[in-house]
């Protein structure tokens, strides 16, 4: 199987590349020009690296050639205030559509686009893939439009499209400003932890479980459309924080309400993952406790390597 992964240097992309390598797939890893991950990716068996900036995504098909599966993970401005930058988010949409058209023209057989819970908007209920999407940020608006328009383009070409809608992934080497990674760092040093009220519902999915499901979407015959990516362990965010403190044996003071919710409102996520389970026979393997312990172990391993 030949797979092209755009955004191969990101948190999800690097692990997807490795999972594909482990199955002896032929991998085209697409990264931005000058990416620091190029030496690592180039060292992997059956991996060819393509350097291509978003401005040139209209030529991606000629760079990757015909592939069995095209996985599009690239999106600029996914965090903080960048989500509210309308022009930046529209630019992402434009580049994404050029990329999809280009690989379809080159003979791509299946497309996987990375979606987000932001496409649903603010919800206080269990979220299913067939519910109406009401995104309330430019990020969510353009993510949803990209999915819908790419789906139409693929349908017209007779090509299948699946969209994993990621809710809240976590794991080693994640962005250090995420709640889990920053709280682990604070709690390991017994620092004061300031947060929102943390009364929103939440669902954390460990990165390895997400990659396992993503691999199945790449190769199995299953329904087209969106797939909610969650663990099914949905509870109040405060419960996750309290368990995290217990796992780490921390003496940190937890200060709820010290941080205000964003102007766009409190996000509460309760994904229904029945479609993912039923269509590809997937179930998550990693408990929150074990996921946290794997993150901590990876940090200790990294420190150990630095001192060898």
PDB file of N, CA and C in Angstrom, residues 3-10 12-18 20 25 27-31 50 64 69-74 215:
ATOM      1  N   UNK A   3       0.953   5.287   0.749  1.00  0.00           N
ATOM      2  CA  UNK A   3       0.217   6.322   1.469  1.00  0.00           C
ATOM      3  C   UNK A   3       1.018   7.620   1.476  1.00  0.00           C
ATOM      4  N   UNK A   4       0.344   8.731   1.236  1.00  0.00           N
ATOM      5  CA  UNK A   4       0.968  10.048   1.351  1.00  0.00           C
ATOM      6  C   UNK A   4       0.409  10.726   2.592  1.00  0.00           C
ATOM      7  N   UNK A   5       1.285  11.268   3.417  1.00  0.00           N
ATOM      8  CA  UNK A   5       0.883  11.911   4.667  1.00  0.00           C
ATOM      9  C   UNK A   5       1.365  13.357   4.635  1.00  0.00           C
ATOM     10  N   UNK A   6       0.432  14.289   4.533  1.00  0.00           N
ATOM     11  CA  UNK A   6       0.767  15.711   4.519  1.00  0.00           C
ATOM     12  C   UNK A   6       0.684  16.233   5.951  1.00  0.00           C
ATOM     13  N   UNK A   7       1.790  16.804   6.426  1.00  0.00           N
ATOM     14  CA  UNK A   7       1.890  17.164   7.836  1.00  0.00           C
ATOM     15  C   UNK A   7       2.566  16.042   8.600  1.00  0.00           C
ATOM     16  N   UNK A   8       3.530  15.388   7.945  1.00  0.00           N
ATOM     17  CA  UNK A   8       4.173  14.199   8.512  1.00  0.00           C
ATOM     18  C   UNK A   8       5.064  14.505   9.704  1.00  0.00           C
ATOM     19  N   UNK A   9       5.337  15.782   9.963  1.00  0.00           N
ATOM     20  CA  UNK A   9       6.198  16.140  11.093  1.00  0.00           C
ATOM     21  C   UNK A   9       5.407  16.530  12.340  1.00  0.00           C
ATOM     22  N   UNK A  10       4.071  16.535  12.251  1.00  0.00           N
ATOM     23  CA  UNK A  10       3.268  16.983  13.390  1.00  0.00           C
ATOM     24  C   UNK A  10       3.058  15.860  14.402  1.00  0.00           C
ATOM     25  N   UNK A  12       0.490  14.074  15.272  1.00  0.00           N
ATOM     26  CA  UNK A  12      -0.187  12.899  14.722  1.00  0.00           C
ATOM     27  C   UNK A  12       0.624  12.309  13.570  1.00  0.00           C
ATOM     28  N   UNK A  13       1.142  13.185  12.713  1.00  0.00           N
ATOM     29  CA  UNK A  13       1.805  12.737  11.500  1.00  0.00           C
ATOM     30  C   UNK A  13       3.000  11.830  11.729  1.00  0.00           C
ATOM     31  N   UNK A  14       3.882  12.186  12.660  1.00  0.00           N
ATOM     32  CA  UNK A  14       5.076  11.374  12.917  1.00  0.00           C
ATOM     33  C   UNK A  14       4.705   9.963  13.344  1.00  0.00           C
ATOM     34  N   UNK A  15       3.676   9.869  14.173  1.00  0.00           N
ATOM     35  CA  UNK A  15       3.265   8.543  14.649  1.00  0.00           C
ATOM     36  C   UNK A  15       2.566   7.747  13.559  1.00  0.00           C
ATOM     37  N   UNK A  16       1.841   8.438  12.701  1.00  0.00           N
ATOM     38  CA  UNK A  16       1.196   7.740  11.593  1.00  0.00           C
ATOM     39  C   UNK A  16       2.244   7.219  10.612  1.00  0.00           C
ATOM     40  N   UNK A  17       3.270   7.999  10.358  1.00  0.00           N
ATOM     41  CA  UNK A  17       4.370   7.542   9.502  1.00  0.00           C
ATOM     42  C   UNK A  17       4.976   6.272  10.073  1.00  0.00           C
ATOM     43  N   UNK A  18       5.271   6.271  11.368  1.00  0.00           N
ATOM     44  CA  UNK A  18       5.892   5.109  11.992  1.00  0.00           C
ATOM     45  C   UNK A  18       4.977   3.887  11.939  1.00  0.00           C
ATOM     46  N   UNK A  20       2.718   3.251   9.686  1.00  0.00           N
ATOM     47  CA  UNK A  20       2.708   2.782   8.297  1.00  0.00           C
ATOM     48  C   UNK A  20       4.002   2.032   7.968  1.00  0.00           C
ATOM     49  N   UNK A  25       4.308  -0.365   4.633  1.00  0.00           N
ATOM     50  CA  UNK A  25       3.689   0.423   3.571  1.00  0.00           C
ATOM     51  C   UNK A  25       4.735   1.361   2.962  1.00  0.00           C
ATOM     52  N   UNK A  27       5.641   4.973   2.062  1.00  0.00           N
ATOM     53  CA  UNK A  27       5.183   6.240   2.631  1.00  0.00           C
ATOM     54  C   UNK A  27       5.816   7.427   1.924  1.00  0.00           C
ATOM     55  N   UNK A  28       4.975   8.371   1.519  1.00  0.00           N
ATOM     56  CA  UNK A  28       5.450   9.672   1.045  1.00  0.00           C
ATOM     57  C   UNK A  28       5.149  10.665   2.161  1.00  0.00           C
ATOM     58  N   UNK A  29       6.180  11.152   2.824  1.00  0.00           N
ATOM     59  CA  UNK A  29       6.027  12.073   3.952  1.00  0.00           C
ATOM     60  C   UNK A  29       6.193  13.503   3.456  1.00  0.00           C
ATOM     61  N   UNK A  30       5.114  14.268   3.487  1.00  0.00           N
ATOM     62  CA  UNK A  30       5.137  15.649   2.994  1.00  0.00           C
ATOM     63  C   UNK A  30       5.310  16.600   4.180  1.00  0.00           C
ATOM     64  N   UNK A  31       6.359  17.421   4.120  1.00  0.00           N
ATOM     65  CA  UNK A  31       6.654  18.377   5.187  1.00  0.00           C
ATOM     66  C   UNK A  31       6.968  19.740   4.570  1.00  0.00           C
ATOM     67  N   UNK A  50       8.972  14.562   0.836  1.00  0.00           N
ATOM     68  CA  UNK A  50       8.683  15.628  -0.114  1.00  0.00           C
ATOM     69  C   UNK A  50       8.566  16.932   0.655  1.00  0.00           C
ATOM     70  N   UNK A  64       3.648  13.511  -5.235  1.00  0.00           N
ATOM     71  CA  UNK A  64       3.400  12.240  -4.554  1.00  0.00           C
ATOM     72  C   UNK A  64       3.157  11.098  -5.520  1.00  0.00           C
ATOM     73  N   UNK A  69      -3.809   5.959  -0.529  1.00  0.00           N
ATOM     74  CA  UNK A  69      -4.470   6.764   0.497  1.00  0.00           C
ATOM     75  C   UNK A  69      -3.704   8.068   0.695  1.00  0.00           C
ATOM     76  N   UNK A  70      -4.442   9.157   0.755  1.00  0.00           N
ATOM     77  CA  UNK A  70      -3.878  10.496   0.960  1.00  0.00           C
ATOM     78  C   UNK A  70      -4.413  11.025   2.277  1.00  0.00           C
ATOM     79  N   UNK A  71      -3.525  11.261   3.246  1.00  0.00           N
ATOM     80  CA  UNK A  71      -3.927  11.731   4.579  1.00  0.00           C
ATOM     81  C   UNK A  71      -3.499  13.185   4.728  1.00  0.00           C
ATOM     82  N   UNK A  72      -4.486  14.052   4.903  1.00  0.00           N
ATOM     83  CA  UNK A  72      -4.226  15.488   4.963  1.00  0.00           C
ATOM     84  C   UNK A  72      -4.357  15.986   6.399  1.00  0.00           C
ATOM     85  N   UNK A  73      -3.214  16.243   7.046  1.00  0.00           N
ATOM     86  CA  UNK A  73      -3.191  16.652   8.448  1.00  0.00           C
ATOM     87  C   UNK A  73      -2.824  18.114   8.645  1.00  0.00           C
ATOM     88  N   UNK A  74      -2.409  18.789   7.589  1.00  0.00           N
ATOM     89  CA  UNK A  74      -1.931  20.164   7.702  1.00  0.00           C
ATOM     90  C   UNK A  74      -3.070  21.153   7.950  1.00  0.00           C
ATOM     91  N   UNK A 215      -5.232   4.267  11.205  1.00  0.00           N
ATOM     92  CA  UNK A 215      -4.699   3.251  10.290  1.00  0.00           C
ATOM     93  C   UNK A 215      -5.815   2.388   9.716  1.00  0.00           C
TER      94      UNK A 215
END
